[in-house]
mmCIF file with all atom_site columns, C-alpha atoms in Angstrom:
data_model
loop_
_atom_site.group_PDB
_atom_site.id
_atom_site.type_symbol
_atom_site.label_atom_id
_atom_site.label_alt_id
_atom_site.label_comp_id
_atom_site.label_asym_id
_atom_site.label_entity_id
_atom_site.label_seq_id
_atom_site.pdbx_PDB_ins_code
_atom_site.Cartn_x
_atom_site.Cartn_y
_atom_site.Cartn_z
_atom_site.occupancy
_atom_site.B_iso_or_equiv
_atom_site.pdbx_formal_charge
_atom_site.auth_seq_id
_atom_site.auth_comp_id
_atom_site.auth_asym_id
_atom_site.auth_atom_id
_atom_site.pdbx_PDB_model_num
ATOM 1   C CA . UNK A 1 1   ? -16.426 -9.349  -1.585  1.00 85.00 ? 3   UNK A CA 1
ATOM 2   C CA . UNK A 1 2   ? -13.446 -8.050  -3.523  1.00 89.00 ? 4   UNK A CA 1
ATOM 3   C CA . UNK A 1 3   ? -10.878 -10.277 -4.016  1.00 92.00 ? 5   UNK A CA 1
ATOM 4   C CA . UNK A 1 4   ? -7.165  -9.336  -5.677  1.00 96.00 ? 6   UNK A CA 1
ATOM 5   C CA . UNK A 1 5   ? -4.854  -12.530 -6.086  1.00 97.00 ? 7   UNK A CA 1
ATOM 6   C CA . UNK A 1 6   ? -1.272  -12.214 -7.312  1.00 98.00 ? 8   UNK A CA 1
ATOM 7   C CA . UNK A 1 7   ? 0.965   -14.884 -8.813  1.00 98.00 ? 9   UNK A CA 1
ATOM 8   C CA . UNK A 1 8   ? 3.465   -15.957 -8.691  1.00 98.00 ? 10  UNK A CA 1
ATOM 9   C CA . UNK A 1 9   ? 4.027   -15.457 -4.787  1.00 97.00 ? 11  UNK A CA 1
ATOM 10  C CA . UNK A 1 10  ? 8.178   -15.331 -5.498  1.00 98.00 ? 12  UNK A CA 1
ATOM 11  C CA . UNK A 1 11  ? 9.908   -15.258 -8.755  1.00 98.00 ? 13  UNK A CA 1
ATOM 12  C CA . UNK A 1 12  ? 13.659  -15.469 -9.050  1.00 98.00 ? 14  UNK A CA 1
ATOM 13  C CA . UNK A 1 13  ? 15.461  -14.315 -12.660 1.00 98.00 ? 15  UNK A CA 1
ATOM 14  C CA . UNK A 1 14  ? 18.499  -13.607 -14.319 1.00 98.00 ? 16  UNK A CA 1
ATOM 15  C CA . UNK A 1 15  ? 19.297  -10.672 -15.020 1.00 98.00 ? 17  UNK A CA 1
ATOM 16  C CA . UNK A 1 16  ? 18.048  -10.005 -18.426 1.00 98.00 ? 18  UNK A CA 1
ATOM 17  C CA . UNK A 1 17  ? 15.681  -12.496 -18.635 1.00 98.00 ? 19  UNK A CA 1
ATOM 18  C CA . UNK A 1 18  ? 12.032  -11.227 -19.207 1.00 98.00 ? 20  UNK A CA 1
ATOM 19  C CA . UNK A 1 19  ? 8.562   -12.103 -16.898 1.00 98.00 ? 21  UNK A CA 1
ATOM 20  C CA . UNK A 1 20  ? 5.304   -11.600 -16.222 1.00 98.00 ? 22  UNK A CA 1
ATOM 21  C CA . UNK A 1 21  ? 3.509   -10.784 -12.689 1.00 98.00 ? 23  UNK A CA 1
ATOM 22  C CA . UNK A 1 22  ? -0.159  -11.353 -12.555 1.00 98.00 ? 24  UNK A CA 1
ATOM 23  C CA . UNK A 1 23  ? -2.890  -9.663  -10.300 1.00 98.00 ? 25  UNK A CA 1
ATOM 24  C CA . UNK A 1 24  ? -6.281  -11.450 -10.711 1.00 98.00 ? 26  UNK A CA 1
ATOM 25  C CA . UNK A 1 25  ? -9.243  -9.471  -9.731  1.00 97.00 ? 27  UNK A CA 1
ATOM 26  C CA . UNK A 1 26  ? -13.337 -10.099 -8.635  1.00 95.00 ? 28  UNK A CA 1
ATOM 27  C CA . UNK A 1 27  ? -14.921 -6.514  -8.195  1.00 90.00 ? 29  UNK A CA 1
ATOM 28  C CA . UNK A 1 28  ? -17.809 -5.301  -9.710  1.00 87.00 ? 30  UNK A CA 1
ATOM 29  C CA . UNK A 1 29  ? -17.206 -1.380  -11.025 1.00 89.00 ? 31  UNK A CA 1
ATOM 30  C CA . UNK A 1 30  ? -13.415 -1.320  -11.518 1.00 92.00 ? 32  UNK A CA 1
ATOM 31  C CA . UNK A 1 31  ? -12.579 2.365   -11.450 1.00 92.00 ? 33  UNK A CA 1
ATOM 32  C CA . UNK A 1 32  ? -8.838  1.478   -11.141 1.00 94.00 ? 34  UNK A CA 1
ATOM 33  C CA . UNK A 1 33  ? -6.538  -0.727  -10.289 1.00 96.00 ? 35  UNK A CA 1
ATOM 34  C CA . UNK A 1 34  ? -2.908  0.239   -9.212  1.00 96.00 ? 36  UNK A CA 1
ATOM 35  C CA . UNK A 1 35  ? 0.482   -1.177  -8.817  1.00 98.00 ? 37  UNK A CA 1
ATOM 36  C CA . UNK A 1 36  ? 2.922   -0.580  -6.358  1.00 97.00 ? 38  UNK A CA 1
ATOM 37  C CA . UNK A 1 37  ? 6.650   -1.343  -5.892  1.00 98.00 ? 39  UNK A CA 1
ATOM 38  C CA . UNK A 1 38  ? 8.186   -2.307  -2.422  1.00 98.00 ? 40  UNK A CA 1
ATOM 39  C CA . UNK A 1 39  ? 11.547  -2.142  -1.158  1.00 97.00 ? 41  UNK A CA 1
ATOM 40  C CA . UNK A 1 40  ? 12.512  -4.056  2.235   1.00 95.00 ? 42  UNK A CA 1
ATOM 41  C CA . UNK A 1 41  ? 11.481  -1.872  5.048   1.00 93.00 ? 43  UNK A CA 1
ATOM 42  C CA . UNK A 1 42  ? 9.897   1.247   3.270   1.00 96.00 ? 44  UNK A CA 1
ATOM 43  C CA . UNK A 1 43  ? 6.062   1.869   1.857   1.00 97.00 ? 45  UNK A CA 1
ATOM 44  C CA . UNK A 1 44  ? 4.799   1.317   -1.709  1.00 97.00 ? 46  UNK A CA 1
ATOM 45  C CA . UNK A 1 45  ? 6.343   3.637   -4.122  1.00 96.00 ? 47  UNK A CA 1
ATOM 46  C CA . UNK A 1 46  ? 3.537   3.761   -6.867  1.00 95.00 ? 48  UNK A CA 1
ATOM 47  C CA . UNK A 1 47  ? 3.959   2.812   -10.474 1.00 96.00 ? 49  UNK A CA 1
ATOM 48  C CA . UNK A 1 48  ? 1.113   2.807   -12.751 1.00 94.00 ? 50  UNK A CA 1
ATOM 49  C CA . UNK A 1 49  ? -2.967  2.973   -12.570 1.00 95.00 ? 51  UNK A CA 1
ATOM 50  C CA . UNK A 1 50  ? -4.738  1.440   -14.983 1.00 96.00 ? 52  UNK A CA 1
ATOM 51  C CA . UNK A 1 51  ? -8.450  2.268   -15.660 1.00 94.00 ? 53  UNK A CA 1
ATOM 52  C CA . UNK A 1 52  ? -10.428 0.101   -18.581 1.00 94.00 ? 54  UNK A CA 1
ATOM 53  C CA . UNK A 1 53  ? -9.180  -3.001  -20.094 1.00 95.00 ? 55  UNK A CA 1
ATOM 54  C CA . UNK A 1 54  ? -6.949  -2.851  -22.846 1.00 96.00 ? 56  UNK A CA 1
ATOM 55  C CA . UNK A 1 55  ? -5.470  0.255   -21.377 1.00 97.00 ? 57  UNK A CA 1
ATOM 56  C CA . UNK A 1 56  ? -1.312  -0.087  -21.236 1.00 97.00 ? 58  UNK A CA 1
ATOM 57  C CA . UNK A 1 57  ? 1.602   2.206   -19.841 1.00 97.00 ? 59  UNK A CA 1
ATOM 58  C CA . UNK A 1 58  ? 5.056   1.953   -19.775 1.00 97.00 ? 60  UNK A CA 1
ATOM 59  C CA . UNK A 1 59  ? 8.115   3.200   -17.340 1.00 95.00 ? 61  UNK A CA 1
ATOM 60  C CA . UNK A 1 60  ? 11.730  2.282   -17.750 1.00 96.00 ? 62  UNK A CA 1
ATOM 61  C CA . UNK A 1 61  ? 12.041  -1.639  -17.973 1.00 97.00 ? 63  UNK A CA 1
ATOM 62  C CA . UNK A 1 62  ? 7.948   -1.819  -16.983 1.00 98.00 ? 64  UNK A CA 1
ATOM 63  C CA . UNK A 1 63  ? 4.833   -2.328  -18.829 1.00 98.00 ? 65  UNK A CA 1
ATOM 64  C CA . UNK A 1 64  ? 1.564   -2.901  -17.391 1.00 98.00 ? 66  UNK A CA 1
ATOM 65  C CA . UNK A 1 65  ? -1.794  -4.315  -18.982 1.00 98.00 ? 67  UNK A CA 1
ATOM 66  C CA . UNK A 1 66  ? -5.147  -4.601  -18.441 1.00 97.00 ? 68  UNK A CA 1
ATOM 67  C CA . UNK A 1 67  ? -7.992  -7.026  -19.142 1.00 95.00 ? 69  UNK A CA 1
ATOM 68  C CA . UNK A 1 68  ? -11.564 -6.923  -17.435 1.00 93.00 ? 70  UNK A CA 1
ATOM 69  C CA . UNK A 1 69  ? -10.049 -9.883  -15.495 1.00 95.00 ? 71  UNK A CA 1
ATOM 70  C CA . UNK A 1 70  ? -6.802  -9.587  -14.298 1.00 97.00 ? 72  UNK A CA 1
ATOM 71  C CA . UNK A 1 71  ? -3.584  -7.373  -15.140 1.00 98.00 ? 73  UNK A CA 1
ATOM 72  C CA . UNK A 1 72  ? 0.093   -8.421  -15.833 1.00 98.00 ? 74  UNK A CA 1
ATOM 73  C CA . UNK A 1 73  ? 3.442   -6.177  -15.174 1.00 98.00 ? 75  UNK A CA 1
ATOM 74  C CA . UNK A 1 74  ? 5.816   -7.115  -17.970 1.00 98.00 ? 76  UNK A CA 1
ATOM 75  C CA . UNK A 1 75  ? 9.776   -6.710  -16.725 1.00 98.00 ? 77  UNK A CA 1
ATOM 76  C CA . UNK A 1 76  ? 11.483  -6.476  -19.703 1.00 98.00 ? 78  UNK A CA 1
ATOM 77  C CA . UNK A 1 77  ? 15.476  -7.356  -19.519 1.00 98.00 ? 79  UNK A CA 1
ATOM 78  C CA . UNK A 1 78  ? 15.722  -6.893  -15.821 1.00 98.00 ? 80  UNK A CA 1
ATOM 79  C CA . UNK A 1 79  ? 18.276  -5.615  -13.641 1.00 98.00 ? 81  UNK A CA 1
ATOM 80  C CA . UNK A 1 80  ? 18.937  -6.420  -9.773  1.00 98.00 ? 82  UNK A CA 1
ATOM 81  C CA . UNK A 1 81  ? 17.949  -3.171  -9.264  1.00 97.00 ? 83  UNK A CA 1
ATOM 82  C CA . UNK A 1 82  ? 14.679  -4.272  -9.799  1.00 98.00 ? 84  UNK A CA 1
ATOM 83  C CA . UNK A 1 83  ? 14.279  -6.396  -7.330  1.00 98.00 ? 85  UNK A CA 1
ATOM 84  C CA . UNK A 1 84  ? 11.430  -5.693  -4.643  1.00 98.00 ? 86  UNK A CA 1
ATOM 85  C CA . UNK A 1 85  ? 7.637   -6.710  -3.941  1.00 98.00 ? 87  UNK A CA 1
ATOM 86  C CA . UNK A 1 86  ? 5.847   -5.375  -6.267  1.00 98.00 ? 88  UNK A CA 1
ATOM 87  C CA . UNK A 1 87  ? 1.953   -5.200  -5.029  1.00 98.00 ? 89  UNK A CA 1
ATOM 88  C CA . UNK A 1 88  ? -1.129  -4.822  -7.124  1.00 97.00 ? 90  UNK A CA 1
ATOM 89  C CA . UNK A 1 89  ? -4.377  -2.972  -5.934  1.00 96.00 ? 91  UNK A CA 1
ATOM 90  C CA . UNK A 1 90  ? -8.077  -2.269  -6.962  1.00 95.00 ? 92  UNK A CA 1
ATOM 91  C CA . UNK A 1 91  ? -10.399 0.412   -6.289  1.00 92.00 ? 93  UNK A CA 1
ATOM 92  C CA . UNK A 1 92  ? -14.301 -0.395  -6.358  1.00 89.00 ? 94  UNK A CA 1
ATOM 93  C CA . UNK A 1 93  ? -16.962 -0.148  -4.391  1.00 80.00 ? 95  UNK A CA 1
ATOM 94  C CA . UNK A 1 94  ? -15.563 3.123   -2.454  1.00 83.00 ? 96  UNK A CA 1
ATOM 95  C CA . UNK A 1 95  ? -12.590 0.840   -1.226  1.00 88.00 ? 97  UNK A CA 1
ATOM 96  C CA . UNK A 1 96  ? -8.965  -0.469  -2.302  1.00 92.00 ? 98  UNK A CA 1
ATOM 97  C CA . UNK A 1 97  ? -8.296  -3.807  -1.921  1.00 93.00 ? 99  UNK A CA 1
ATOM 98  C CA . UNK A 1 98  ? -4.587  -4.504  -2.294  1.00 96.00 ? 100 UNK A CA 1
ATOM 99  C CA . UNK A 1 99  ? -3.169  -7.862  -3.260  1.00 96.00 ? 101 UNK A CA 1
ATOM 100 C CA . UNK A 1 100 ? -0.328  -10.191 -1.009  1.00 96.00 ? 102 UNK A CA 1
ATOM 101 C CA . UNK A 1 101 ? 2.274   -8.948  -3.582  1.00 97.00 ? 103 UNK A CA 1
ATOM 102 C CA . UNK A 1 102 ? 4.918   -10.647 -5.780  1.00 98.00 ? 104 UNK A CA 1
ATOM 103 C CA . UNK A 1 103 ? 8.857   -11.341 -4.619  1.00 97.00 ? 105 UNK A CA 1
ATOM 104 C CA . UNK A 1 104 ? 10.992  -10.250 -7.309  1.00 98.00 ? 106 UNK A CA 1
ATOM 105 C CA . UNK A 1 105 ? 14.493  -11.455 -7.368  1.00 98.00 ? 107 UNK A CA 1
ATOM 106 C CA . UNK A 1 106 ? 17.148  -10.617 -10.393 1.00 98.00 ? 108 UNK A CA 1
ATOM 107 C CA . UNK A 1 107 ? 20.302  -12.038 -10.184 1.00 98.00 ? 109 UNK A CA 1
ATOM 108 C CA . UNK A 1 108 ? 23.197  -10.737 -11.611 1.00 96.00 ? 110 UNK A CA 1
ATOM 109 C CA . UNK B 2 1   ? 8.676   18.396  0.186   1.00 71.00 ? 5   UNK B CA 1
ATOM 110 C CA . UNK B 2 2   ? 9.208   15.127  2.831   1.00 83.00 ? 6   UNK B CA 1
ATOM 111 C CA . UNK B 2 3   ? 6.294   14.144  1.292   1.00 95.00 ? 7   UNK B CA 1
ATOM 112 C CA . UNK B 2 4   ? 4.480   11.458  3.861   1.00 97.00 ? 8   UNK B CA 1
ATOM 113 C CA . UNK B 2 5   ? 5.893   11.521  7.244   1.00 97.00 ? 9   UNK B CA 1
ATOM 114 C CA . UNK B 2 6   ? 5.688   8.916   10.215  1.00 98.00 ? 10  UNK B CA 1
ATOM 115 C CA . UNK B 2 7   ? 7.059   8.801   13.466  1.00 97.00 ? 11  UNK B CA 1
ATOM 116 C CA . UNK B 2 8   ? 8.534   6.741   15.214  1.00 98.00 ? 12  UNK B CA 1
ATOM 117 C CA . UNK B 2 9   ? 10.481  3.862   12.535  1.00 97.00 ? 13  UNK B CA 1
ATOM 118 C CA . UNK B 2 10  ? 10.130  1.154   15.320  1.00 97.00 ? 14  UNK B CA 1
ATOM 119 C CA . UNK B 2 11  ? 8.870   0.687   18.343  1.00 97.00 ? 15  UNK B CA 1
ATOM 120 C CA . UNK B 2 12  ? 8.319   -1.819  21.267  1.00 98.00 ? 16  UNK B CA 1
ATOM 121 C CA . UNK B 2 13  ? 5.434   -2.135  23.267  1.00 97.00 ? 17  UNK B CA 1
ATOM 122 C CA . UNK B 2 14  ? 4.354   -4.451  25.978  1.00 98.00 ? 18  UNK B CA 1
ATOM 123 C CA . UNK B 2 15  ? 0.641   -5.933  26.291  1.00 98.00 ? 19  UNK B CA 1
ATOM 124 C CA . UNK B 2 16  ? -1.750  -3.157  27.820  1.00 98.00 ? 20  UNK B CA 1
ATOM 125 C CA . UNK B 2 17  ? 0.485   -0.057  27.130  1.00 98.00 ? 21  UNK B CA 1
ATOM 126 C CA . UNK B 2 18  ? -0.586  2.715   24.766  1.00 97.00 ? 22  UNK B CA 1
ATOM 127 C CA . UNK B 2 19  ? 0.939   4.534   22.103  1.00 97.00 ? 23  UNK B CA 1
ATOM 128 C CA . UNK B 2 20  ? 0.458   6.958   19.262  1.00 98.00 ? 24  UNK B CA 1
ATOM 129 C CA . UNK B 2 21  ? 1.809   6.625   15.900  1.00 98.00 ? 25  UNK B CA 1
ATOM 130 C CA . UNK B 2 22  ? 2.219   10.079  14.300  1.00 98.00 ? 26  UNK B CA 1
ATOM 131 C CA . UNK B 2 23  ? 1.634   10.620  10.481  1.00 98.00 ? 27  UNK B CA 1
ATOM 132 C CA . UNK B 2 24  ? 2.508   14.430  8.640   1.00 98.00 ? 28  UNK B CA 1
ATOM 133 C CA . UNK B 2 25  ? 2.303   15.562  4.926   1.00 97.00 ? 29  UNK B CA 1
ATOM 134 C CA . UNK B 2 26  ? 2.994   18.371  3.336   1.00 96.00 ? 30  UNK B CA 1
ATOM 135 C CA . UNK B 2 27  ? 1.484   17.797  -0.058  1.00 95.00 ? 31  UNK B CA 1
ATOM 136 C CA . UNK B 2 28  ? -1.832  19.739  1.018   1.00 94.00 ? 32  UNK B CA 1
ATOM 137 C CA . UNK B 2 29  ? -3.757  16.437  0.291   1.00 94.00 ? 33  UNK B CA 1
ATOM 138 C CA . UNK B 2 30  ? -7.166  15.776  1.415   1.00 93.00 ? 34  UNK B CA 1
ATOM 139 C CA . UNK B 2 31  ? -7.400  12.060  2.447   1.00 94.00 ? 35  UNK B CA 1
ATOM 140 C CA . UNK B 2 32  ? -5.357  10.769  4.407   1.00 96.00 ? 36  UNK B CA 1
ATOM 141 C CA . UNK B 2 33  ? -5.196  6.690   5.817   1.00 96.00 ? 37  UNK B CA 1
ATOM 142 C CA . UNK B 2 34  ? -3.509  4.055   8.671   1.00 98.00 ? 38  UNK B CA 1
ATOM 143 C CA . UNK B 2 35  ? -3.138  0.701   7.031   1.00 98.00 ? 39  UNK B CA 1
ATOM 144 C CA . UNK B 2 36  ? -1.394  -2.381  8.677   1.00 98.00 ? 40  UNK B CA 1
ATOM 145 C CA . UNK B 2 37  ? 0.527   -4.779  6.675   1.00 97.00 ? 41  UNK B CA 1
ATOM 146 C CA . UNK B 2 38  ? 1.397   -8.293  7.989   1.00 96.00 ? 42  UNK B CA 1
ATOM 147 C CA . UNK B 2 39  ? 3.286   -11.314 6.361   1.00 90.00 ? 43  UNK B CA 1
ATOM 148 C CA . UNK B 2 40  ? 1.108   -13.094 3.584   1.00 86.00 ? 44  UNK B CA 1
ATOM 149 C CA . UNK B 2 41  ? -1.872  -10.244 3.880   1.00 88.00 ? 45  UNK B CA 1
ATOM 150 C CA . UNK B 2 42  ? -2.118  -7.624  1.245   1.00 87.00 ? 46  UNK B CA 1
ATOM 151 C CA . UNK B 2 43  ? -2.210  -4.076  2.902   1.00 95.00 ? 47  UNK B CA 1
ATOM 152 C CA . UNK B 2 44  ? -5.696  -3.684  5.249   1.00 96.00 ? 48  UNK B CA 1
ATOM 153 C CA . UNK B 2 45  ? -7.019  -0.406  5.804   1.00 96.00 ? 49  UNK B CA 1
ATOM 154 C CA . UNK B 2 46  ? -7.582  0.674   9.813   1.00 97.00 ? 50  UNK B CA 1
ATOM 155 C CA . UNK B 2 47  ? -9.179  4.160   9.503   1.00 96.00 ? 51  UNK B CA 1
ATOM 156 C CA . UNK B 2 48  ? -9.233  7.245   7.183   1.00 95.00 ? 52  UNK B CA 1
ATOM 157 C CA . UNK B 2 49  ? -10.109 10.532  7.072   1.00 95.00 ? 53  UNK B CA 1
ATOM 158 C CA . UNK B 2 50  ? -12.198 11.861  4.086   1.00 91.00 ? 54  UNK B CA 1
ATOM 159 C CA . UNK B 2 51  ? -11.389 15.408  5.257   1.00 91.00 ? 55  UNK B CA 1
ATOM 160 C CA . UNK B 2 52  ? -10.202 17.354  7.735   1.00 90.00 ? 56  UNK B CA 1
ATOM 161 C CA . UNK B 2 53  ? -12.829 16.762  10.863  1.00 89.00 ? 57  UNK B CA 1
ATOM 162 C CA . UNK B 2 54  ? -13.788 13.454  9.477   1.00 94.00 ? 58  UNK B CA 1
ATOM 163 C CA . UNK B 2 55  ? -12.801 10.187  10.159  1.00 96.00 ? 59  UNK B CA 1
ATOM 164 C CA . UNK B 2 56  ? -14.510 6.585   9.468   1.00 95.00 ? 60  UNK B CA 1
ATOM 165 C CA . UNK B 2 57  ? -13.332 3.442   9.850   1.00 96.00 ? 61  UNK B CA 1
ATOM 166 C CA . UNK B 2 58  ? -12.079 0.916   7.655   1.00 94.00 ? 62  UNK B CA 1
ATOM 167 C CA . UNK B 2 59  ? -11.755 -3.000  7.525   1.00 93.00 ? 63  UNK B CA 1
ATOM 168 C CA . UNK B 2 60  ? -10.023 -3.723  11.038  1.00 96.00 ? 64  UNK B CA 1
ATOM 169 C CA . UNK B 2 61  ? -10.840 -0.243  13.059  1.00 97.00 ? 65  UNK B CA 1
ATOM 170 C CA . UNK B 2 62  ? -10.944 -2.733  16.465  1.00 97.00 ? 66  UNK B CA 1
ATOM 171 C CA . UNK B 2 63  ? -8.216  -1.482  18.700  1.00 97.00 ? 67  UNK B CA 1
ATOM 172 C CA . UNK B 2 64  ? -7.332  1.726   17.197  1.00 98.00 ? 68  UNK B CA 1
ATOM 173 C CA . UNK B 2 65  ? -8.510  5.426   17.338  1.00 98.00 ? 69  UNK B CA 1
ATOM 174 C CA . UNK B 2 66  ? -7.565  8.352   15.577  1.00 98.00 ? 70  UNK B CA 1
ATOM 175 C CA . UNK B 2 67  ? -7.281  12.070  15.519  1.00 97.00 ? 71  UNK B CA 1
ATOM 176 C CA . UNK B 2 68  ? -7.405  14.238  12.296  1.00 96.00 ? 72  UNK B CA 1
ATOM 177 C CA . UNK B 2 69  ? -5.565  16.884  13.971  1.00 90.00 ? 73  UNK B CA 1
ATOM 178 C CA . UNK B 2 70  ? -5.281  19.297  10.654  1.00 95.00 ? 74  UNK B CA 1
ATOM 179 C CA . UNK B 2 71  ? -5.242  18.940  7.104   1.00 95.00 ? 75  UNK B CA 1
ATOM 180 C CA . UNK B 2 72  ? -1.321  17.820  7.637   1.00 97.00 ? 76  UNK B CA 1
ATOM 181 C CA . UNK B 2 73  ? -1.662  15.136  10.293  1.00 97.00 ? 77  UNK B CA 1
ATOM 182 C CA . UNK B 2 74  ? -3.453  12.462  11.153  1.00 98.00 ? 78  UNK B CA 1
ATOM 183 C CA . UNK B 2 75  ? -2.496  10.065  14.425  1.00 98.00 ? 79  UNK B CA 1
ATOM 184 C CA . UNK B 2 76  ? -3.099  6.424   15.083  1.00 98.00 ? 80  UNK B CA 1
ATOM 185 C CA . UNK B 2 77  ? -3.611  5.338   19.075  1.00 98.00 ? 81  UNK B CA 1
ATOM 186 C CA . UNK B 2 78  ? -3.251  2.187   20.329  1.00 97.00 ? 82  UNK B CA 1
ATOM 187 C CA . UNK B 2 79  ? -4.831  2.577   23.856  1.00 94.00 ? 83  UNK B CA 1
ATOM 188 C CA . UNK B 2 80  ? -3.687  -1.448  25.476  1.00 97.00 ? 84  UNK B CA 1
ATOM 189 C CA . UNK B 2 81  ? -2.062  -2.601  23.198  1.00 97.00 ? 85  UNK B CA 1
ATOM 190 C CA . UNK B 2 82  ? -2.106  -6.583  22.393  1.00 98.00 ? 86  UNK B CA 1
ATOM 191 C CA . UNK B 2 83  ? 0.068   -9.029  20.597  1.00 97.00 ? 87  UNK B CA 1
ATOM 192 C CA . UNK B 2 84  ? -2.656  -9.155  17.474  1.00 97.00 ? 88  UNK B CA 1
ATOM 193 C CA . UNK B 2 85  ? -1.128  -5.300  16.754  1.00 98.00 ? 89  UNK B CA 1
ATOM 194 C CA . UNK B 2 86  ? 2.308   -6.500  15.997  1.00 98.00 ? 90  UNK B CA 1
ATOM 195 C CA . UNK B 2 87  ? 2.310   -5.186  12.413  1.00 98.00 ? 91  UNK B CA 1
ATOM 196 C CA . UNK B 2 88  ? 4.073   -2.731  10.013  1.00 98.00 ? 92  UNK B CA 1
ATOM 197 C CA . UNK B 2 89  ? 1.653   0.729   9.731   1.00 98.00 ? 93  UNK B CA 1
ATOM 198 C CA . UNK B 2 90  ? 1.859   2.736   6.845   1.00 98.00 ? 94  UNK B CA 1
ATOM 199 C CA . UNK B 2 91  ? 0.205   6.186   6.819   1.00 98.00 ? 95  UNK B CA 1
ATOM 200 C CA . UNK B 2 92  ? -0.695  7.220   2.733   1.00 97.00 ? 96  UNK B CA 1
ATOM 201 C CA . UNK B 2 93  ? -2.628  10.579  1.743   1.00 96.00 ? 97  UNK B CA 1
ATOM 202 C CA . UNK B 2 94  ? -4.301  10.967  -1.478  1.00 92.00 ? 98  UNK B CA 1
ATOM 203 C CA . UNK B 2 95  ? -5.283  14.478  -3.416  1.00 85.00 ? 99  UNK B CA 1
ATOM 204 C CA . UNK B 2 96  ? -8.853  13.780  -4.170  1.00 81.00 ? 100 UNK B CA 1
ATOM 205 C CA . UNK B 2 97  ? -10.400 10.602  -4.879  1.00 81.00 ? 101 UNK B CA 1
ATOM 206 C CA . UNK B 2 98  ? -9.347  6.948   -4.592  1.00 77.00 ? 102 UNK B CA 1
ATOM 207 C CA . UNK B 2 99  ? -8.436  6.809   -7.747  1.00 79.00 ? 103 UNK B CA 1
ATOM 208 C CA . UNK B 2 100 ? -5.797  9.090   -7.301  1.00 84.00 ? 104 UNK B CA 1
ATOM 209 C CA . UNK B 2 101 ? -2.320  8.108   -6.606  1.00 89.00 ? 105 UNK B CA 1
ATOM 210 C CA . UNK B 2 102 ? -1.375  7.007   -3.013  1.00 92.00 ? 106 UNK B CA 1
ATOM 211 C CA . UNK B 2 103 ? 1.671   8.615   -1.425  1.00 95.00 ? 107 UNK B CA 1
ATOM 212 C CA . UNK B 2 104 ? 2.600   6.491   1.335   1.00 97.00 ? 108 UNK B CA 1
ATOM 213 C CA . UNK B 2 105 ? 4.763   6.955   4.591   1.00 97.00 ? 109 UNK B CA 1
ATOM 214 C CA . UNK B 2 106 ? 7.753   4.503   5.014   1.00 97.00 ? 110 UNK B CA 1
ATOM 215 C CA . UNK B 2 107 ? 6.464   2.940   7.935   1.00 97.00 ? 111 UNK B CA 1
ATOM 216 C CA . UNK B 2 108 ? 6.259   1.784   12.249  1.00 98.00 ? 112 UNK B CA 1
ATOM 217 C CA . UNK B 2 109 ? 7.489   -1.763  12.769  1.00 97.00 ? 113 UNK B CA 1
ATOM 218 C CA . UNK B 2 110 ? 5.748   -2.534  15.977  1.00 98.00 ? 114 UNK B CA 1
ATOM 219 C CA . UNK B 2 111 ? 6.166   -5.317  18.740  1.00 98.00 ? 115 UNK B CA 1
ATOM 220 C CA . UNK B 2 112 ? 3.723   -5.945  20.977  1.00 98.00 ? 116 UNK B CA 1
ATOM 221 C CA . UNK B 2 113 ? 5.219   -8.219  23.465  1.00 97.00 ? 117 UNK B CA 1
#
């Protein structure tokens, strides 16, 4: 079964102060894996896909990686505009399996 | 371009009554999907459609239909509803293959009381 774990399950920063969200992954045949960002009370705005380990891209204030085990979202410098659930999602096996998402908090 | 489209933003139902969620876009995509998304569970698909004139079901199909009406719309039905459906449903539509970008829909809060 596919399984997609993220961690932490909240994170609170300062503004400016750089993190890491991780999204762990068990599939077999990875053809992509996605992440999302969520705003209270609308759908997932999408932000990156990532296709083979070691692959990276960038946007604003976020970088995502990959490895053939999990993938982090680097927040560089934040601002409290960035503040939202940010979900991470794999596609394998003719299916996407999206994970419980991360929190994000930046405080001025 | 509205994009993904879903009507209506809330809704409250009591146990046993029906309802249809309605879903439009106007990006000429081919795939289109219902998922429900409840505290502490990632995103679960209900049903998609491949195509217009198909439809298959996903993880939790029990309790829901659906109608592929066109290549723009694609509806959800709840025909008695039960407490268990008190979820947020996103609609998303996607060009080609999964691996395509998702669009999604901003959403029906629904209460089944």
């Amino acid at each position: 079964e596919d399984q997609v774990t993220q961690s932490p399950e909240a994170l609170r920063l300062q503004e400016g102060e750089s993190s890491s969200l991780n999204c762990s992954y068990t599939v077999s045949g990875l053809r992509g894996l996605f992440w999302y960002r969520q705003d209270p009370g609308k759908g997932p705005e999408f932000l990156f896909t990532l296709y083979s380990a070691g692959e990276e891209k960038e946007k604003e204030r976020l970088k995502a990686t990959l490895t053939k085990k999990e993938s982090f979202l680097h927040i560089t410098a934040p601002k409290p505009e960035d503040s939202a659930t940010y979900l991470c999602a794999v596609q394998a096996n003719q299916k996407v399996t999206f994970g419980t998402g991360t929190k994000l908090q930046v405080i001025p | 371009n509205a994009g993904v489209t879903q009507t209506p933003k809330f809704q409250v139902l009591k146990t046993g009554q029906s309802m249809t969620l309605q879903c439009a876009q106007d990006m000429n995509h081919n795939s289109m999907y219902w998922y429900r998304q409840d505290p502490g569970m990632g995103l679960r698909l209900i049903y998609y459609s491949a195509s217009e004139g198909t439809t298959d079901k996903g993880e939790v199909p029990n309790g829901y239909n659906v109608s592929r009406l066109n290549k723009r719309e694609f509806s959800l039905r709840l025909e008695s509803a039960a407490p268990s459906q008190t979820s947020v449903y996103f609609c998303a539509s996607i060009a080609g293959t999964l691996t395509d970008t998702q669009y999604f829909g901003p959403g029906t809060r629904l209460t089944v009381l």
